[in-house]
Amino acid sequence: MVVCVALCMTVGPYSGNRLALIVSFPSCAEKCMKCKEASPVLVIRVGDAFCKACFREYFVHKFRAMLGKNRAIYPGEKVLLALSGGPASSSMLRQVQEVSAPQRSNSLHLASLVCYSEGAVCGQSLAERGDTLLQMETILQASRFPYHLAHLEEVFDLPSSILQHAPHNPTGPKNSYKEAVEGFIRQQRREEGGSPSLPERQIQEKLAEVSLRDVPGMEGLADPEARLLAAVRTEQLIRLFGSVKTLTAKEELLQTLRNHLILHTARTQGYSKVMMGESCTRLAVKLLTNLSLGRGASLAMDTGFSDDRHGDVVVVRPMREYSAKEIAFYNHLFGVPTVFTPALDTKALEKASIHRVIERFVYGLQAEFPSTVSTVYRTGEKLSVTPGDASPAAEPERCLLCLCALDTNVGKCKRCLPAPG
Amino acid sequence: MAAPMSLLVEFGGGAELLFDGVKKHQVTLPCQPEPWDIRNLLKWIKQNLLKERPELFIQGDTVRPGILVLINDADWELMGELDYKLQDQDNVVFISTLHGG
Ligand SMILES: [Zn+2]
Ligand SMILES: [Zn+2]
């Protein structure tokens, strides 16, 4: 399940001043390393132990500094906050609330929320999905931001413009999402004359097989109960995922569809920025997964602070300097509610997907060599590619699904090269 | 001889799925010759609370990487980790950060 919170920054840009300099020195962990008075509750890095109050200050400040440093939000800009109910995005919502508090001079408010559910493809029953939605709505209502719910099933209603770099051209062909995908696959086949051999190819074909215009849309079903009963859609979604062979490919399909749904929501509601709550631990996993899948080209965009591949909607990742540990402690110590929803493979075997094997590897690294994880995710910043170099004047040709620029040397996106199981 | 002691053991972040979906467990540890520490507690949890797939919770004699341990709302890294000597009425929380959003 993912929630989008939309908000509007009305007064002034963030200022990244007063960033507390965290000085690292050997600590006996008797006292908080910052205030030198209170008892510490948390070790952030080796030797850095914070008390509860200083940890909160450090955490909240890091969020403001992140936005300020990157000049991420312009005054009055409408921002959509994508939330999953999971720890990192729930924590992000809390930070936005902190920043939006009335006494703050820089406030983000006038928010509205969109929440969507992926329960159908993660093995949740109708009853479980209903329960998850209920928990989610409780959190959404408490946030005081207006919201609405969306479901992964709605990807079948997406317009083809979701697959374009920037939909500035309203006179463009009014193809369906499905037709656009089919067209792309035909073109790929013509170009290479080879046979499909990879998860993403598989995904494109499966998407192309699905035609759902004969099914009533879910847009009108405002009531979550009624949405849940749109069983036909759910059935089709389950069949789509069921027909994708490997768990690695399913993970990729889910991420792609989720991104499309978030992008679509941003466009239809008129938001130019989307905030995603990916932690540095999560981004390190994503970066190494991308490497393993042969995706050097999209690496920087997939893991950097700012991702402008869609043109009109820019994705920013303000949680990328928080470790999963910091986030879990913050949520626990300050009562941030989260909703646990199973992942695609919650019940699958450990080695079932590349994503899972890499996750296990990264957490092992974190445990044995704590500083290496931030080194991994920071590497992404140094790898940024400028695909326009070959033909600076031309708009780069883009991969259909991930929308990263195609590698001009091979004529197609590295992301779409064969990937192991 | 350690007297029986009562603890509140909690699981979160999805770790509760390995414990029948139950987040809070009020447990009473029996008398035993040596004092109770986290190392012993983990063994006890494995034998008495863990319902499925112990390898997702325990690795060797400690918790699996990615599972955080809090003792009375403080990082166990500040408390001696496995060697922390449990006290009656302690609160021990295990939070999984795996698959986290
Ligand atoms: Zn302090
Ligand atoms: Zn691609």
PDB file of N, CA and C in Angstrom, chain A residues 29 40-43 49 84 87-89 277-278 282 324-325 328-329 332-333 340 343 345-350 356 359-360 363-364 367, chain B residues 10 13-17 23 52-53 56 59 64-70 73-78 91 93 95-101:
ATOM      1  N   ALA A  29      30.248   6.308  25.928  1.00  0.00           N
ATOM      2  CA  ALA A  29      28.825   6.037  25.873  1.00  0.00           C
ATOM      3  C   ALA A  29      28.130   6.239  27.215  1.00  0.00           C
ATOM      4  N   PRO A  40      22.573   8.363  26.897  1.00  0.00           N
ATOM      5  CA  PRO A  40      22.271   8.054  25.497  1.00  0.00           C
ATOM      6  C   PRO A  40      21.267   6.902  25.367  1.00  0.00           C
ATOM      7  N   VAL A  41      20.506   6.917  24.274  1.00  0.00           N
ATOM      8  CA  VAL A  41      19.573   5.819  24.014  1.00  0.00           C
ATOM      9  C   VAL A  41      19.893   5.107  22.710  1.00  0.00           C
ATOM     10  N   LEU A  42      20.774   5.684  21.906  1.00  0.00           N
ATOM     11  CA  LEU A  42      20.970   5.154  20.563  1.00  0.00           C
ATOM     12  C   LEU A  42      22.373   5.415  20.053  1.00  0.00           C
ATOM     13  N   VAL A  43      22.983   4.394  19.453  1.00  0.00           N
ATOM     14  CA  VAL A  43      24.270   4.551  18.796  1.00  0.00           C
ATOM     15  C   VAL A  43      24.010   4.699  17.301  1.00  0.00           C
ATOM     16  N   ALA A  49      26.789   8.345  20.332  1.00  0.00           N
ATOM     17  CA  ALA A  49      25.598   7.954  21.079  1.00  0.00           C
ATOM     18  C   ALA A  49      24.796   9.195  21.435  1.00  0.00           C
ATOM     19  N   SER A  84       4.055   4.523   1.836  1.00  0.00           N
ATOM     20  CA  SER A  84       3.654   3.121   1.739  1.00  0.00           C
ATOM     21  C   SER A  84       3.017   2.618   3.022  1.00  0.00           C
ATOM     22  N   PRO A  87       7.986   2.041   7.448  1.00  0.00           N
ATOM     23  CA  PRO A  87       8.673   2.910   8.399  1.00  0.00           C
ATOM     24  C   PRO A  87       9.256   4.188   7.805  1.00  0.00           C
ATOM     25  N   ALA A  88       9.951   4.090   6.674  1.00  0.00           N
ATOM     26  CA  ALA A  88      10.642   5.272   6.155  1.00  0.00           C
ATOM     27  C   ALA A  88       9.655   6.338   5.690  1.00  0.00           C
ATOM     28  N   SER A  89       8.618   5.930   4.949  1.00  0.00           N
ATOM     29  CA  SER A  89       7.691   6.934   4.447  1.00  0.00           C
ATOM     30  C   SER A  89       6.794   7.475   5.565  1.00  0.00           C
ATOM     31  N   GLY A 277      10.019   8.102   0.212  1.00  0.00           N
ATOM     32  CA  GLY A 277      10.684   7.871   1.498  1.00  0.00           C
ATOM     33  C   GLY A 277      11.672   6.723   1.502  1.00  0.00           C
ATOM     34  N   GLU A 278      12.631   6.728   0.594  1.00  0.00           N
ATOM     35  CA  GLU A 278      13.590   5.620   0.578  1.00  0.00           C
ATOM     36  C   GLU A 278      14.787   5.941   1.469  1.00  0.00           C
ATOM     37  N   ARG A 282      17.865   1.240   2.068  1.00  0.00           N
ATOM     38  CA  ARG A 282      17.058   0.784   0.945  1.00  0.00           C
ATOM     39  C   ARG A 282      17.710   1.162  -0.393  1.00  0.00           C
ATOM     40  N   ALA A 324      18.122   2.681   8.036  1.00  0.00           N
ATOM     41  CA  ALA A 324      16.919   1.976   8.489  1.00  0.00           C
ATOM     42  C   ALA A 324      16.867   1.946  10.017  1.00  0.00           C
ATOM     43  N   LYS A 325      18.027   1.893  10.640  1.00  0.00           N
ATOM     44  CA  LYS A 325      18.061   1.869  12.110  1.00  0.00           C
ATOM     45  C   LYS A 325      17.585   3.184  12.712  1.00  0.00           C
ATOM     46  N   ALA A 328      13.816   3.363  12.303  1.00  0.00           N
ATOM     47  CA  ALA A 328      13.071   2.475  13.200  1.00  0.00           C
ATOM     48  C   ALA A 328      13.094   3.010  14.632  1.00  0.00           C
ATOM     49  N   PHE A 329      14.250   3.534  15.066  1.00  0.00           N
ATOM     50  CA  PHE A 329      14.324   4.103  16.422  1.00  0.00           C
ATOM     51  C   PHE A 329      13.449   5.338  16.548  1.00  0.00           C
ATOM     52  N   HIS A 332       9.876   4.329  16.791  1.00  0.00           N
ATOM     53  CA  HIS A 332       9.568   3.677  18.071  1.00  0.00           C
ATOM     54  C   HIS A 332       9.547   4.686  19.215  1.00  0.00           C
ATOM     55  N   LEU A 333      10.578   5.535  19.276  1.00  0.00           N
ATOM     56  CA  LEU A 333      10.701   6.460  20.406  1.00  0.00           C
ATOM     57  C   LEU A 333       9.651   7.568  20.366  1.00  0.00           C
ATOM     58  N   PHE A 340       2.125  -2.399   8.761  1.00  0.00           N
ATOM     59  CA  PHE A 340       2.919  -3.449   8.132  1.00  0.00           C
ATOM     60  C   PHE A 340       2.115  -4.100   7.014  1.00  0.00           C
ATOM     61  N   ALA A 343       5.531  -7.928   1.882  1.00  0.00           N
ATOM     62  CA  ALA A 343       6.149  -7.710   0.581  1.00  0.00           C
ATOM     63  C   ALA A 343       5.742  -8.870  -0.321  1.00  0.00           C
ATOM     64  N   ASP A 345       7.396 -11.170  -1.378  1.00  0.00           N
ATOM     65  CA  ASP A 345       8.030 -12.436  -1.031  1.00  0.00           C
ATOM     66  C   ASP A 345       8.153 -12.640   0.459  1.00  0.00           C
ATOM     67  N   THR A 346       7.262 -12.012   1.223  1.00  0.00           N
ATOM     68  CA  THR A 346       7.366 -12.141   2.672  1.00  0.00           C
ATOM     69  C   THR A 346       7.446 -13.601   3.097  1.00  0.00           C
ATOM     70  N   LYS A 347       6.719 -14.437   2.401  1.00  0.00           N
ATOM     71  CA  LYS A 347       6.726 -15.846   2.787  1.00  0.00           C
ATOM     72  C   LYS A 347       7.595 -16.714   1.879  1.00  0.00           C
ATOM     73  N   ALA A 348       8.312 -16.055   0.968  1.00  0.00           N
ATOM     74  CA  ALA A 348       9.112 -16.850   0.035  1.00  0.00           C
ATOM     75  C   ALA A 348      10.442 -17.257   0.662  1.00  0.00           C
ATOM     76  N   LEU A 349      11.129 -18.130  -0.005  1.00  0.00           N
ATOM     77  CA  LEU A 349      12.416 -18.572   0.491  1.00  0.00           C
ATOM     78  C   LEU A 349      13.444 -17.462   0.353  1.00  0.00           C
ATOM     79  N   GLU A 350      14.433 -17.527   1.194  1.00  0.00           N
ATOM     80  CA  GLU A 350      15.416 -16.462   1.307  1.00  0.00           C
ATOM     81  C   GLU A 350      16.092 -16.091  -0.009  1.00  0.00           C
ATOM     82  N   ARG A 356      16.349  -9.800  -2.627  1.00  0.00           N
ATOM     83  CA  ARG A 356      16.428 -10.349  -1.272  1.00  0.00           C
ATOM     84  C   ARG A 356      17.840 -10.753  -0.910  1.00  0.00           C
ATOM     85  N   GLU A 359      19.688  -7.645  -0.253  1.00  0.00           N
ATOM     86  CA  GLU A 359      19.275  -7.054   1.022  1.00  0.00           C
ATOM     87  C   GLU A 359      20.006  -7.737   2.175  1.00  0.00           C
ATOM     88  N   ARG A 360      20.050  -9.047   2.112  1.00  0.00           N
ATOM     89  CA  ARG A 360      20.707  -9.807   3.164  1.00  0.00           C
ATOM     90  C   ARG A 360      22.193  -9.450   3.235  1.00  0.00           C
ATOM     91  N   TYR A 363      22.584  -5.892   4.818  1.00  0.00           N
ATOM     92  CA  TYR A 363      22.387  -5.890   6.264  1.00  0.00           C
ATOM     93  C   TYR A 363      23.550  -6.577   6.983  1.00  0.00           C
ATOM     94  N   GLY A 364      24.118  -7.582   6.324  1.00  0.00           N
ATOM     95  CA  GLY A 364      25.296  -8.226   6.888  1.00  0.00           C
ATOM     96  C   GLY A 364      26.461  -7.249   6.947  1.00  0.00           C
ATOM     97  N   ALA A 367      26.008  -4.761   9.691  1.00  0.00           N
ATOM     98  CA  ALA A 367      26.278  -5.308  11.016  1.00  0.00           C
ATOM     99  C   ALA A 367      27.779  -5.410  11.284  1.00  0.00           C
TER     100      ALA A 367
ATOM    101  N   GLU B  10       8.537  -7.581  22.981  1.00  0.00           N
ATOM    102  CA  GLU B  10       7.734  -7.095  21.859  1.00  0.00           C
ATOM    103  C   GLU B  10       8.454  -7.327  20.533  1.00  0.00           C
ATOM    104  N   GLY B  13       7.846  -4.317  13.144  1.00  0.00           N
ATOM    105  CA  GLY B  13       8.437  -4.175  11.822  1.00  0.00           C
ATOM    106  C   GLY B  13       8.277  -5.405  10.945  1.00  0.00           C
ATOM    107  N   GLY B  14       7.369  -6.302  11.336  1.00  0.00           N
ATOM    108  CA  GLY B  14       7.154  -7.523  10.570  1.00  0.00           C
ATOM    109  C   GLY B  14       7.714  -8.751  11.278  1.00  0.00           C
ATOM    110  N   ALA B  15       8.596  -8.558  12.269  1.00  0.00           N
ATOM    111  CA  ALA B  15       9.137  -9.698  13.019  1.00  0.00           C
ATOM    112  C   ALA B  15       8.016 -10.460  13.721  1.00  0.00           C
ATOM    113  N   GLU B  16       6.914  -9.755  14.022  1.00  0.00           N
ATOM    114  CA  GLU B  16       5.792 -10.414  14.708  1.00  0.00           C
ATOM    115  C   GLU B  16       5.185 -11.542  13.883  1.00  0.00           C
ATOM    116  N   LEU B  17       5.409 -11.496  12.561  1.00  0.00           N
ATOM    117  CA  LEU B  17       4.853 -12.560  11.714  1.00  0.00           C
ATOM    118  C   LEU B  17       5.413 -13.930  12.088  1.00  0.00           C
ATOM    119  N   LYS B  23       2.284  -9.114  18.699  1.00  0.00           N
ATOM    120  CA  LYS B  23       3.356  -8.146  18.923  1.00  0.00           C
ATOM    121  C   LYS B  23       3.866  -8.139  20.356  1.00  0.00           C
ATOM    122  N   GLU B  52       7.825 -20.089  13.511  1.00  0.00           N
ATOM    123  CA  GLU B  52       8.283 -20.616  12.231  1.00  0.00           C
ATOM    124  C   GLU B  52       9.602 -19.977  11.807  1.00  0.00           C
ATOM    125  N   ARG B  53      10.304 -20.683  10.957  1.00  0.00           N
ATOM    126  CA  ARG B  53      11.500 -20.179  10.296  1.00  0.00           C
ATOM    127  C   ARG B  53      12.467 -19.422  11.204  1.00  0.00           C
ATOM    128  N   LEU B  56      15.070 -16.744  10.182  1.00  0.00           N
ATOM    129  CA  LEU B  56      14.733 -15.358   9.863  1.00  0.00           C
ATOM    130  C   LEU B  56      14.836 -14.456  11.088  1.00  0.00           C
ATOM    131  N   GLN B  59      20.505 -15.867  14.130  1.00  0.00           N
ATOM    132  CA  GLN B  59      21.624 -16.345  13.330  1.00  0.00           C
ATOM    133  C   GLN B  59      22.764 -16.641  14.285  1.00  0.00           C
ATOM    134  N   ARG B  64      19.455 -11.959  13.792  1.00  0.00           N
ATOM    135  CA  ARG B  64      19.842 -11.807  12.402  1.00  0.00           C
ATOM    136  C   ARG B  64      20.133 -10.326  12.095  1.00  0.00           C
ATOM    137  N   PRO B  65      21.138 -10.039  11.258  1.00  0.00           N
ATOM    138  CA  PRO B  65      21.390  -8.637  10.894  1.00  0.00           C
ATOM    139  C   PRO B  65      20.119  -8.010  10.308  1.00  0.00           C
ATOM    140  N   GLY B  66      19.846  -6.752  10.694  1.00  0.00           N
ATOM    141  CA  GLY B  66      18.618  -6.105  10.232  1.00  0.00           C
ATOM    142  C   GLY B  66      17.526  -6.128  11.279  1.00  0.00           C
ATOM    143  N   ILE B  67      17.741  -6.887  12.362  1.00  0.00           N
ATOM    144  CA  ILE B  67      16.792  -6.861  13.476  1.00  0.00           C
ATOM    145  C   ILE B  67      17.412  -6.055  14.613  1.00  0.00           C
ATOM    146  N   LEU B  68      16.713  -4.989  15.014  1.00  0.00           N
ATOM    147  CA  LEU B  68      17.208  -4.112  16.079  1.00  0.00           C
ATOM    148  C   LEU B  68      16.710  -4.609  17.420  1.00  0.00           C
ATOM    149  N   VAL B  69      17.527  -4.382  18.443  1.00  0.00           N
ATOM    150  CA  VAL B  69      17.123  -4.779  19.796  1.00  0.00           C
ATOM    151  C   VAL B  69      17.148  -3.550  20.697  1.00  0.00           C
ATOM    152  N   LEU B  70      16.030  -3.305  21.381  1.00  0.00           N
ATOM    153  CA  LEU B  70      15.945  -2.204  22.338  1.00  0.00           C
ATOM    154  C   LEU B  70      15.650  -2.784  23.715  1.00  0.00           C
ATOM    155  N   ASP B  73      13.738   0.761  25.904  1.00  0.00           N
ATOM    156  CA  ASP B  73      13.776   1.885  24.963  1.00  0.00           C
ATOM    157  C   ASP B  73      15.167   2.420  24.671  1.00  0.00           C
ATOM    158  N   ALA B  74      16.197   1.638  24.937  1.00  0.00           N
ATOM    159  CA  ALA B  74      17.550   2.063  24.566  1.00  0.00           C
ATOM    160  C   ALA B  74      18.205   0.980  23.706  1.00  0.00           C
ATOM    161  N   ASP B  75      19.067   1.433  22.806  1.00  0.00           N
ATOM    162  CA  ASP B  75      19.821   0.589  21.907  1.00  0.00           C
ATOM    163  C   ASP B  75      20.609  -0.451  22.709  1.00  0.00           C
ATOM    164  N   TRP B  76      20.488  -1.706  22.350  1.00  0.00           N
ATOM    165  CA  TRP B  76      21.219  -2.720  23.126  1.00  0.00           C
ATOM    166  C   TRP B  76      22.730  -2.572  22.985  1.00  0.00           C
ATOM    167  N   GLU B  77      23.179  -1.851  21.940  1.00  0.00           N
ATOM    168  CA  GLU B  77      24.621  -1.609  21.785  1.00  0.00           C
ATOM    169  C   GLU B  77      25.183  -0.826  22.962  1.00  0.00           C
ATOM    170  N   LEU B  78      24.302  -0.081  23.656  1.00  0.00           N
ATOM    171  CA  LEU B  78      24.738   0.687  24.826  1.00  0.00           C
ATOM    172  C   LEU B  78      24.654  -0.127  26.105  1.00  0.00           C
ATOM    173  N   ASN B  91      11.720  -4.397  29.560  1.00  0.00           N
ATOM    174  CA  ASN B  91      11.005  -4.393  28.288  1.00  0.00           C
ATOM    175  C   ASN B  91      12.038  -4.597  27.174  1.00  0.00           C
ATOM    176  N   VAL B  93      12.507  -5.117  23.092  1.00  0.00           N
ATOM    177  CA  VAL B  93      11.798  -4.947  21.820  1.00  0.00           C
ATOM    178  C   VAL B  93      12.707  -5.377  20.673  1.00  0.00           C
ATOM    179  N   ILE B  95      12.846  -5.145  16.598  1.00  0.00           N
ATOM    180  CA  ILE B  95      12.228  -4.520  15.429  1.00  0.00           C
ATOM    181  C   ILE B  95      12.971  -4.957  14.172  1.00  0.00           C
ATOM    182  N   SER B  96      12.247  -5.553  13.254  1.00  0.00           N
ATOM    183  CA  SER B  96      12.853  -5.924  11.977  1.00  0.00           C
ATOM    184  C   SER B  96      12.890  -4.699  11.073  1.00  0.00           C
ATOM    185  N   THR B  97      14.052  -4.455  10.452  1.00  0.00           N
ATOM    186  CA  THR B  97      14.126  -3.370   9.466  1.00  0.00           C
ATOM    187  C   THR B  97      14.243  -3.953   8.069  1.00  0.00           C
ATOM    188  N   LEU B  98      14.070  -5.244   7.941  1.00  0.00           N
ATOM    189  CA  LEU B  98      14.150  -5.876   6.632  1.00  0.00           C
ATOM    190  C   LEU B  98      12.865  -5.611   5.863  1.00  0.00           C
ATOM    191  N   HIS B  99      12.967  -5.433   4.563  1.00  0.00           N
ATOM    192  CA  HIS B  99      11.812  -5.117   3.709  1.00  0.00           C
ATOM    193  C   HIS B  99      11.164  -3.790   4.097  1.00  0.00           C
ATOM    194  N   GLY B 100      11.843  -2.965   4.851  1.00  0.00           N
ATOM    195  CA  GLY B 100      11.207  -1.731   5.331  1.00  0.00           C
ATOM    196  C   GLY B 100      11.083  -0.683   4.249  1.00  0.00           C
ATOM    197  N   GLY B 101       9.975   0.057   4.271  1.00  0.00           N
ATOM    198  CA  GLY B 101       9.652   1.075   3.262  1.00  0.00           C
ATOM    199  C   GLY B 101      10.668   2.179   3.226  1.00  0.00           C
TER     200      GLY B 101
END
